[in-house]
Amino acid sequence: MLNQIKIQKTTTPKQKPDQNNLGFGKHFTDHMFIMDYSKDKGWHDARIVPYGPLEIDPATMVLHYGQAIFEGLKAYRTADGRILLFRPEKNMERINKSNDRMCIPPIDVDFGVEAIKTLVSLDKDWIPTVEGTSLYIRPFIIATDPYLGVKPADTYKFIIIMSPSGAYYSTGINPVKIYVENKYVRAVRGGTGFAKTPGNYAASLKAQGIAHDKGYEQVLWLDGVEMKYVEEVGSMNVFFKINGEVITPSLDGSILPGITRESVIQLLKHWNIPVTERKLGIQELYDAYKEGRLEEAFGTGTAAVISPIGELNWNDHVMTINNGEIGELATRIYNTITGIQSGKIQDEFGWTTEVK
Ligand code: COI
């Protein structure tokens, strides 16, 4: 591993977008990080170059067999001008879990964090400051051999791009309506559900489209074997408050191990709010709803942060949760997590990393 990052600065900086109208993942900063892998050199030639198109052979393996992984994290500008990252080492650790599943060689965690910090520091003027915005950072790895045989590639590129972004859902912090998917599944036992690999997201689009047409923003996936147990939303992990206890599906290999999920569990424990990771049946959830015990539901994710769920539709059984409004607990978690991320609240967990 070469740990020197060469920097080639752009000579034509782009105009920055209007911070009040960013959307999610639409605008990209002036630079990107690239590092190559080959069998003989390992990861090498780490560099930051002007943001721009990649020139790739049409036979490039990732285009055919999808051997790729990605991550998502955010940089925030604090009121006193500091730059904070939220748990970047967790993203790099997860990259290596995804890499292992997808037969991609591991990346040194510290070097990966250093690469992110160097890029953020160079493009720091792109970090938006308007409430609810941040600089979304997207590291990803693709298999690059020009070859049509099905096998793990011998060459890869690790790339980091960054996008000044607002809320992931157009509803912002307002509750989302979610359709419980009853035909398609996202992941199965022994599959790639826990890995952050593009195919999981491609596989979700069909059900997503059908749910959209019915007026729902997202789908809630059930387990791929019995379609009985709640899994995740695809862009978020899910939490339910039932009778004062917060329940989230346990990680069993088919659910993404969310970093916001882990942080929320830690926060709830810190607040002495009962929190349990276990299998949660959709029938059990519906029964709790009917008996008036389902108090709140919300999703957690890097892009979505904390997103309250106002309505769930399971086989046309409509559950309106907390009158379709943001719950007290979701609000408290949202304020605390975003407060720590943006430096408004003292970080007593050691979650933030400053970029100089
Ligand atoms: C993230 O939350 O960062 C993700 O990667 C989810 C993605 C679908 C936007």
GROMACS .gro file of C-alpha atoms and ligand atoms in nm:
model
  365
    1MET     CA    1   0.000   0.000   0.000
    2LEU     CA    2   0.144   0.333  -0.104
    3ASN     CA    3   0.029   0.597   0.137
    4GLN     CA    4   0.123   0.902  -0.066
    5ILE     CA    5  -0.176   1.078  -0.220
    6LYS     CA    6  -0.079   1.282  -0.528
    7ILE     CA    7  -0.300   1.584  -0.580
    8GLN     CA    8  -0.379   1.739  -0.917
    9LYS     CA    9  -0.601   2.042  -0.866
   10THR     CA   10  -0.862   2.153  -1.115
   11THR     CA   11  -0.793   2.464  -1.319
   12THR     CA   12  -1.163   2.511  -1.391
   13PRO     CA   13  -1.353   2.510  -1.059
   14LYS     CA   14  -1.728   2.461  -1.101
   15GLN     CA   15  -1.998   2.698  -0.988
   16LYS     CA   16  -2.152   2.579  -0.661
   17PRO     CA   17  -2.524   2.496  -0.653
   18ASP     CA   18  -2.790   2.687  -0.458
   19GLN     CA   19  -2.776   2.545  -0.104
   20ASN     CA   20  -3.150   2.585  -0.058
   21ASN     CA   21  -3.230   2.357  -0.346
   22LEU     CA   22  -2.970   2.081  -0.343
   23GLY     CA   23  -3.178   1.763  -0.357
   24PHE     CA   24  -2.979   1.444  -0.297
   25GLY     CA   25  -2.680   1.324  -0.501
   26LYS     CA   26  -2.726   1.560  -0.796
   27HIS     CA   27  -2.423   1.788  -0.775
   28PHE     CA   28  -2.058   1.684  -0.752
   29THR     CA   29  -1.754   1.864  -0.616
   30ASP     CA   30  -1.441   1.970  -0.806
   31HIS     CA   31  -1.226   1.665  -0.725
   32MET     CA   32  -1.237   1.289  -0.683
   33PHE     CA   33  -1.004   1.033  -0.529
   34ILE     CA   34  -0.887   0.730  -0.729
   35MET     CA   35  -0.662   0.437  -0.637
   36ASP     CA   36  -0.588   0.129  -0.848
   37TYR     CA   37  -0.541  -0.234  -0.756
   38SER     CA   38  -0.347  -0.497  -0.944
   39LYS     CA   39  -0.230  -0.838  -0.828
   40ASP     CA   40   0.138  -0.748  -0.851
   41LYS     CA   41   0.123  -0.397  -0.700
   42GLY     CA   42  -0.170  -0.428  -0.457
   43TRP     CA   43  -0.354  -0.097  -0.399
   44HIS     CA   44  -0.138   0.174  -0.556
   45ASP     CA   45  -0.127   0.511  -0.730
   46ALA     CA   46  -0.352   0.695  -0.483
   47ARG     CA   47  -0.440   1.029  -0.635
   48ILE     CA   48  -0.685   1.315  -0.628
   49VAL     CA   49  -0.776   1.450  -0.970
   50PRO     CA   50  -1.036   1.690  -1.112
   51TYR     CA   51  -1.387   1.535  -1.105
   52GLY     CA   52  -1.474   1.394  -1.444
   53PRO     CA   53  -1.581   1.093  -1.652
   54LEU     CA   54  -1.394   0.763  -1.633
   55GLU     CA   55  -1.279   0.611  -1.957
   56ILE     CA   56  -1.347   0.238  -1.941
   57ASP     CA   57  -1.340  -0.052  -2.183
   58PRO     CA   58  -1.689  -0.179  -2.275
   59ALA     CA   59  -1.579  -0.523  -2.152
   60THR     CA   60  -1.500  -0.387  -1.803
   61MET     CA   61  -1.612  -0.664  -1.568
   62VAL     CA   62  -1.823  -0.451  -1.334
   63LEU     CA   63  -2.050  -0.358  -1.624
   64HIS     CA   64  -2.130  -0.723  -1.688
   65TYR     CA   65  -2.128  -0.907  -1.356
   66GLY     CA   66  -2.167  -0.628  -1.101
   67GLN     CA   67  -1.859  -0.696  -0.888
   68ALA     CA   68  -1.871  -0.371  -0.693
   69ILE     CA   69  -1.935  -0.225  -0.349
   70PHE     CA   70  -2.009   0.123  -0.216
   71GLU     CA   71  -2.038   0.329   0.100
   72GLY     CA   72  -2.206   0.650   0.211
   73LEU     CA   73  -2.104   0.898   0.480
   74LYS     CA   74  -2.132   1.270   0.540
   75ALA     CA   75  -1.918   1.572   0.625
   76TYR     CA   76  -2.069   1.863   0.819
   77ARG     CA   77  -1.958   2.222   0.874
   78THR     CA   78  -2.009   2.329   1.236
   79ALA     CA   79  -2.131   2.675   1.338
   80ASP     CA   80  -1.776   2.759   1.452
   81GLY     CA   81  -1.632   2.656   1.114
   82ARG     CA   82  -1.492   2.310   1.195
   83ILE     CA   83  -1.545   2.013   0.961
   84LEU     CA   84  -1.675   1.689   1.111
   85LEU     CA   85  -1.709   1.337   0.974
   86PHE     CA   86  -1.941   1.087   1.146
   87ARG     CA   87  -1.770   0.755   1.229
   88PRO     CA   88  -1.574   0.725   0.899
   89GLU     CA   89  -1.375   0.428   1.029
   90LYS     CA   90  -1.703   0.234   1.052
   91ASN     CA   91  -1.763   0.287   0.680
   92MET     CA   92  -1.414   0.167   0.599
   93GLU     CA   93  -1.459  -0.140   0.819
   94ARG     CA   94  -1.786  -0.214   0.644
   95ILE     CA   95  -1.620  -0.170   0.304
   96ASN     CA   96  -1.395  -0.461   0.394
   97LYS     CA   97  -1.692  -0.679   0.497
   98SER     CA   98  -1.859  -0.600   0.164
   99ASN     CA   99  -1.527  -0.655  -0.016
  100ASP     CA  100  -1.484  -0.996   0.141
  101ARG     CA  101  -1.833  -1.105   0.030
  102MET     CA  102  -1.775  -0.975  -0.324
  103CYS     CA  103  -1.419  -1.116  -0.358
  104ILE     CA  104  -1.263  -0.768  -0.371
  105PRO     CA  105  -0.924  -0.718  -0.199
  106PRO     CA  106  -0.940  -0.531   0.136
  107ILE     CA  107  -0.845  -0.166   0.184
  108ASP     CA  108  -0.642  -0.042   0.479
  109VAL     CA  109  -0.900   0.122   0.710
  110ASP     CA  110  -0.674   0.407   0.828
  111PHE     CA  111  -0.561   0.483   0.475
  112GLY     CA  112  -0.922   0.488   0.353
  113VAL     CA  113  -1.015   0.739   0.627
  114GLU     CA  114  -0.708   0.946   0.533
  115ALA     CA  115  -0.816   0.947   0.168
  116ILE     CA  116  -1.164   1.071   0.267
  117LYS     CA  117  -1.019   1.341   0.492
  118THR     CA  118  -0.775   1.461   0.224
  119LEU     CA  119  -1.051   1.489  -0.037
  120VAL     CA  120  -1.293   1.662   0.203
  121SER     CA  121  -1.022   1.907   0.306
  122LEU     CA  122  -0.945   1.994  -0.057
  123ASP     CA  123  -1.313   2.048  -0.146
  124LYS     CA  124  -1.415   2.194   0.191
  125ASP     CA  125  -1.579   2.498   0.032
  126TRP     CA  126  -1.839   2.256  -0.108
  127ILE     CA  127  -1.972   2.161   0.237
  128PRO     CA  128  -2.312   2.329   0.255
  129THR     CA  129  -2.411   2.513   0.571
  130VAL     CA  130  -2.789   2.548   0.539
  131GLU     CA  131  -2.980   2.352   0.809
  132GLY     CA  132  -3.041   1.990   0.703
  133THR     CA  133  -2.766   1.984   0.436
  134SER     CA  134  -2.427   1.813   0.432
  135LEU     CA  135  -2.157   1.690   0.198
  136TYR     CA  136  -2.248   1.331   0.108
  137ILE     CA  137  -1.938   1.120   0.045
  138ARG     CA  138  -1.962   0.814  -0.179
  139PRO     CA  139  -1.661   0.577  -0.178
  140PHE     CA  140  -1.697   0.281  -0.415
  141ILE     CA  141  -1.495   0.003  -0.575
  142ILE     CA  142  -1.540  -0.149  -0.920
  143ALA     CA  143  -1.384  -0.449  -1.096
  144THR     CA  144  -1.199  -0.317  -1.400
  145ASP     CA  145  -1.049  -0.606  -1.603
  146PRO     CA  146  -1.174  -0.605  -1.962
  147TYR     CA  147  -1.286  -0.970  -1.961
  148LEU     CA  148  -1.611  -1.158  -2.009
  149GLY     CA  149  -1.544  -1.471  -1.803
  150VAL     CA  150  -1.725  -1.495  -1.471
  151LYS     CA  151  -1.458  -1.480  -1.201
  152PRO     CA  152  -1.323  -1.228  -0.949
  153ALA     CA  153  -1.133  -0.955  -1.132
  154ASP     CA  154  -0.757  -0.903  -1.103
  155THR     CA  155  -0.780  -0.524  -1.117
  156TYR     CA  156  -1.001  -0.270  -0.936
  157LYS     CA  157  -1.051   0.100  -0.884
  158PHE     CA  158  -1.138   0.255  -0.547
  159ILE     CA  159  -1.299   0.592  -0.612
  160ILE     CA  160  -1.444   0.859  -0.381
  161ILE     CA  161  -1.683   1.123  -0.509
  162MET     CA  162  -1.870   1.385  -0.306
  163SER     CA  163  -2.206   1.555  -0.344
  164PRO     CA  164  -2.343   1.854  -0.149
  165SER     CA  165  -2.690   1.726  -0.057
  166GLY     CA  166  -3.012   1.802   0.125
  167ALA     CA  167  -3.269   1.554   0.256
  168TYR     CA  168  -3.278   1.207   0.092
  169TYR     CA  169  -3.658   1.196   0.084
  170SER     CA  170  -3.845   1.486  -0.067
  171THR     CA  171  -4.065   1.473   0.245
  172GLY     CA  172  -3.762   1.582   0.453
  173ILE     CA  173  -3.814   1.498   0.821
  174ASN     CA  174  -4.188   1.450   0.761
  175PRO     CA  175  -4.309   1.091   0.796
  176VAL     CA  176  -4.282   0.860   0.497
  177LYS     CA  177  -4.546   0.614   0.378
  178ILE     CA  178  -4.413   0.262   0.336
  179TYR     CA  179  -4.551  -0.039   0.151
  180VAL     CA  180  -4.477  -0.380   0.302
  181GLU     CA  181  -4.360  -0.583   0.003
  182ASN     CA  182  -4.550  -0.910  -0.028
  183LYS     CA  183  -4.421  -1.052  -0.357
  184TYR     CA  184  -4.057  -0.965  -0.418
  185VAL     CA  185  -3.769  -1.016  -0.176
  186ARG     CA  186  -3.446  -0.818  -0.133
  187ALA     CA  187  -3.211  -1.076   0.013
  188VAL     CA  188  -3.195  -1.437   0.125
  189ARG     CA  189  -2.999  -1.630   0.384
  190GLY     CA  190  -2.644  -1.681   0.256
  191GLY     CA  191  -2.688  -1.407  -0.006
  192THR     CA  192  -2.543  -1.057  -0.023
  193GLY     CA  193  -2.799  -0.867   0.188
  194PHE     CA  194  -2.545  -0.753   0.448
  195ALA     CA  195  -2.302  -0.623   0.185
  196LYS     CA  196  -2.333  -0.278   0.036
  197THR     CA  197  -2.326  -0.398  -0.322
  198PRO     CA  198  -2.513  -0.237  -0.614
  199GLY     CA  199  -2.704  -0.554  -0.708
  200ASN     CA  200  -2.906  -0.536  -0.385
  201TYR     CA  201  -3.028  -0.193  -0.489
  202ALA     CA  202  -3.095  -0.293  -0.852
  203ALA     CA  203  -3.301  -0.586  -0.721
  204SER     CA  204  -3.516  -0.346  -0.518
  205LEU     CA  205  -3.626  -0.123  -0.805
  206LYS     CA  206  -3.916  -0.331  -0.936
  207ALA     CA  207  -4.099  -0.343  -0.604
  208GLN     CA  208  -4.007   0.021  -0.541
  209GLY     CA  209  -4.173   0.124  -0.868
  210ILE     CA  210  -4.493  -0.064  -0.786
  211ALA     CA  211  -4.502   0.090  -0.438
  212HIS     CA  212  -4.449   0.439  -0.585
  213ASP     CA  213  -4.740   0.388  -0.822
  214LYS     CA  214  -4.955   0.308  -0.518
  215GLY     CA  215  -4.848   0.631  -0.348
  216TYR     CA  216  -4.578   0.492  -0.118
  217GLU     CA  217  -4.223   0.630  -0.092
  218GLN     CA  218  -4.044   0.306  -0.007
  219VAL     CA  219  -4.097  -0.064   0.053
  220LEU     CA  220  -4.039  -0.253   0.375
  221TRP     CA  221  -3.878  -0.586   0.292
  222LEU     CA  222  -3.977  -0.908   0.462
  223ASP     CA  223  -3.742  -1.205   0.501
  224GLY     CA  224  -3.673  -1.392   0.179
  225VAL     CA  225  -3.762  -1.738   0.310
  226GLU     CA  226  -4.101  -1.715   0.482
  227MET     CA  227  -4.193  -1.350   0.413
  228LYS     CA  228  -4.293  -1.331   0.777
  229TYR     CA  229  -4.026  -1.119   0.943
  230VAL     CA  230  -3.949  -0.751   0.901
  231GLU     CA  231  -3.603  -0.682   0.754
  232GLU     CA  232  -3.519  -0.331   0.631
  233VAL     CA  233  -3.628  -0.060   0.392
  234GLY     CA  234  -3.332  -0.076   0.152
  235SER     CA  235  -3.217   0.280   0.211
  236MET     CA  236  -3.278   0.249   0.587
  237ASN     CA  237  -3.287   0.012   0.883
  238VAL     CA  238  -3.613   0.017   1.078
  239PHE     CA  239  -3.710   0.062   1.443
  240PHE     CA  240  -4.052   0.018   1.607
  241LYS     CA  241  -4.157   0.141   1.952
  242ILE     CA  242  -4.406  -0.105   2.095
  243ASN     CA  243  -4.532  -0.053   2.449
  244GLY     CA  244  -4.231   0.157   2.546
  245GLU     CA  245  -3.978  -0.094   2.408
  246VAL     CA  246  -3.783  -0.019   2.091
  247ILE     CA  247  -3.740  -0.320   1.862
  248THR     CA  248  -3.521  -0.346   1.553
  249PRO     CA  249  -3.464  -0.658   1.341
  250SER     CA  250  -3.149  -0.846   1.440
  251LEU     CA  251  -2.863  -0.866   1.189
  252ASP     CA  252  -2.880  -1.214   1.045
  253GLY     CA  253  -2.686  -1.173   0.722
  254SER     CA  254  -2.963  -1.039   0.502
  255ILE     CA  255  -2.986  -0.692   0.660
  256LEU     CA  256  -2.740  -0.407   0.609
  257PRO     CA  257  -2.551  -0.338   0.935
  258GLY     CA  258  -2.626   0.034   0.941
  259ILE     CA  259  -2.388   0.273   1.117
  260THR     CA  260  -2.677   0.503   1.210
  261ARG     CA  261  -2.862   0.191   1.331
  262GLU     CA  262  -2.573   0.101   1.560
  263SER     CA  263  -2.549   0.460   1.685
  264VAL     CA  264  -2.923   0.476   1.762
  265ILE     CA  265  -2.904   0.150   1.960
  266GLN     CA  266  -2.612   0.293   2.159
  267LEU     CA  267  -2.802   0.616   2.220
  268LEU     CA  268  -3.116   0.435   2.341
  269LYS     CA  269  -2.910   0.225   2.581
  270HIS     CA  270  -2.742   0.542   2.705
  271TRP     CA  271  -3.087   0.692   2.771
  272ASN     CA  272  -3.203   0.375   2.950
  273ILE     CA  273  -3.477   0.321   2.693
  274PRO     CA  274  -3.531  -0.054   2.645
  275VAL     CA  275  -3.403  -0.160   2.302
  276THR     CA  276  -3.405  -0.512   2.162
  277GLU     CA  277  -3.254  -0.660   1.846
  278ARG     CA  278  -3.463  -0.960   1.747
  279LYS     CA  279  -3.677  -1.117   1.478
  280LEU     CA  280  -3.998  -0.914   1.447
  281GLY     CA  281  -4.292  -1.075   1.272
  282ILE     CA  282  -4.509  -0.855   1.050
  283GLN     CA  283  -4.818  -1.021   1.206
  284GLU     CA  284  -4.684  -0.933   1.552
  285LEU     CA  285  -4.637  -0.574   1.436
  286TYR     CA  286  -4.990  -0.561   1.297
  287ASP     CA  287  -5.134  -0.709   1.617
  288ALA     CA  288  -4.947  -0.448   1.820
  289TYR     CA  289  -5.092  -0.181   1.592
  290LYS     CA  290  -5.447  -0.311   1.628
  291GLU     CA  291  -5.413  -0.326   2.005
  292GLY     CA  292  -5.284   0.031   2.016
  293ARG     CA  293  -4.936  -0.070   2.131
  294LEU     CA  294  -4.742   0.041   1.821
  295GLU     CA  295  -4.635   0.387   1.932
  296GLU     CA  296  -4.373   0.492   1.677
  297ALA     CA  297  -4.184   0.367   1.374
  298PHE     CA  298  -3.881   0.521   1.208
  299GLY     CA  299  -3.600   0.438   0.969
  300THR     CA  300  -3.230   0.512   1.012
  301GLY     CA  301  -2.961   0.555   0.749
  302THR     CA  302  -2.671   0.778   0.651
  303ALA     CA  303  -2.858   0.942   0.367
  304ALA     CA  304  -3.200   0.939   0.536
  305VAL     CA  305  -3.063   1.010   0.891
  306ILE     CA  306  -3.381   0.948   1.096
  307SER     CA  307  -3.697   0.919   0.895
  308PRO     CA  308  -4.028   0.873   1.077
  309ILE     CA  309  -4.273   0.625   0.926
  310GLY     CA  310  -4.626   0.761   0.925
  311GLU     CA  311  -4.802   0.478   0.745
  312LEU     CA  312  -4.741   0.111   0.669
  313ASN     CA  313  -4.950  -0.087   0.424
  314TRP     CA  314  -4.936  -0.465   0.465
  315ASN     CA  315  -5.166  -0.655   0.228
  316ASP     CA  316  -5.399  -0.353   0.232
  317HIS     CA  317  -5.406  -0.342   0.610
  318VAL     CA  318  -5.319   0.023   0.660
  319MET     CA  319  -5.141   0.114   0.982
  320THR     CA  320  -5.136   0.485   1.054
  321ILE     CA  321  -4.865   0.535   1.312
  322ASN     CA  322  -4.871   0.818   1.566
  323ASN     CA  323  -5.145   0.988   1.359
  324GLY     CA  324  -4.900   1.010   1.068
  325GLU     CA  325  -4.690   1.256   1.268
  326ILE     CA  326  -4.330   1.265   1.386
  327GLY     CA  327  -4.302   1.083   1.718
  328GLU     CA  328  -4.141   1.218   2.033
  329LEU     CA  329  -3.867   0.954   2.036
  330ALA     CA  330  -3.783   0.992   1.665
  331THR     CA  331  -3.758   1.369   1.718
  332ARG     CA  332  -3.528   1.325   2.018
  333ILE     CA  333  -3.303   1.083   1.829
  334TYR     CA  334  -3.301   1.302   1.518
  335ASN     CA  335  -3.206   1.611   1.718
  336THR     CA  336  -2.933   1.424   1.905
  337ILE     CA  337  -2.777   1.246   1.606
  338THR     CA  338  -2.783   1.551   1.378
  339GLY     CA  339  -2.674   1.766   1.673
  340ILE     CA  340  -2.365   1.550   1.726
  341GLN     CA  341  -2.297   1.525   1.352
  342SER     CA  342  -2.309   1.900   1.303
  343GLY     CA  343  -2.125   1.987   1.625
  344LYS     CA  344  -2.426   2.153   1.793
  345ILE     CA  345  -2.428   1.893   2.069
  346GLN     CA  346  -2.122   1.775   2.262
  347ASP     CA  347  -2.008   1.437   2.123
  348GLU     CA  348  -1.975   1.224   2.436
  349PHE     CA  349  -1.947   0.903   2.231
  350GLY     CA  350  -1.634   0.992   2.030
  351TRP     CA  351  -1.829   0.949   1.705
  352THR     CA  352  -1.702   1.254   1.518
  353THR     CA  353  -1.364   1.301   1.350
  354GLU     CA  354  -1.240   1.647   1.267
  355VAL     CA  355  -1.098   1.725   0.923
  356LYS     CA  356  -0.829   1.992   0.921
  357COI     C1  357  -2.676   0.575   0.259
  357COI     O1  358  -2.760   0.591   0.346
  357COI     O2  359  -2.568   0.635   0.258
  357COI     C2  360  -2.698   0.481   0.151
  357COI     O3  361  -2.603   0.436   0.097
  357COI     C3  362  -2.833   0.450   0.107
  357COI     C4  363  -2.845   0.487  -0.037
  357COI     C5  364  -2.948   0.405  -0.098
  357COI     C6  365  -2.868   0.633  -0.056
   0.00000   0.00000   0.00000
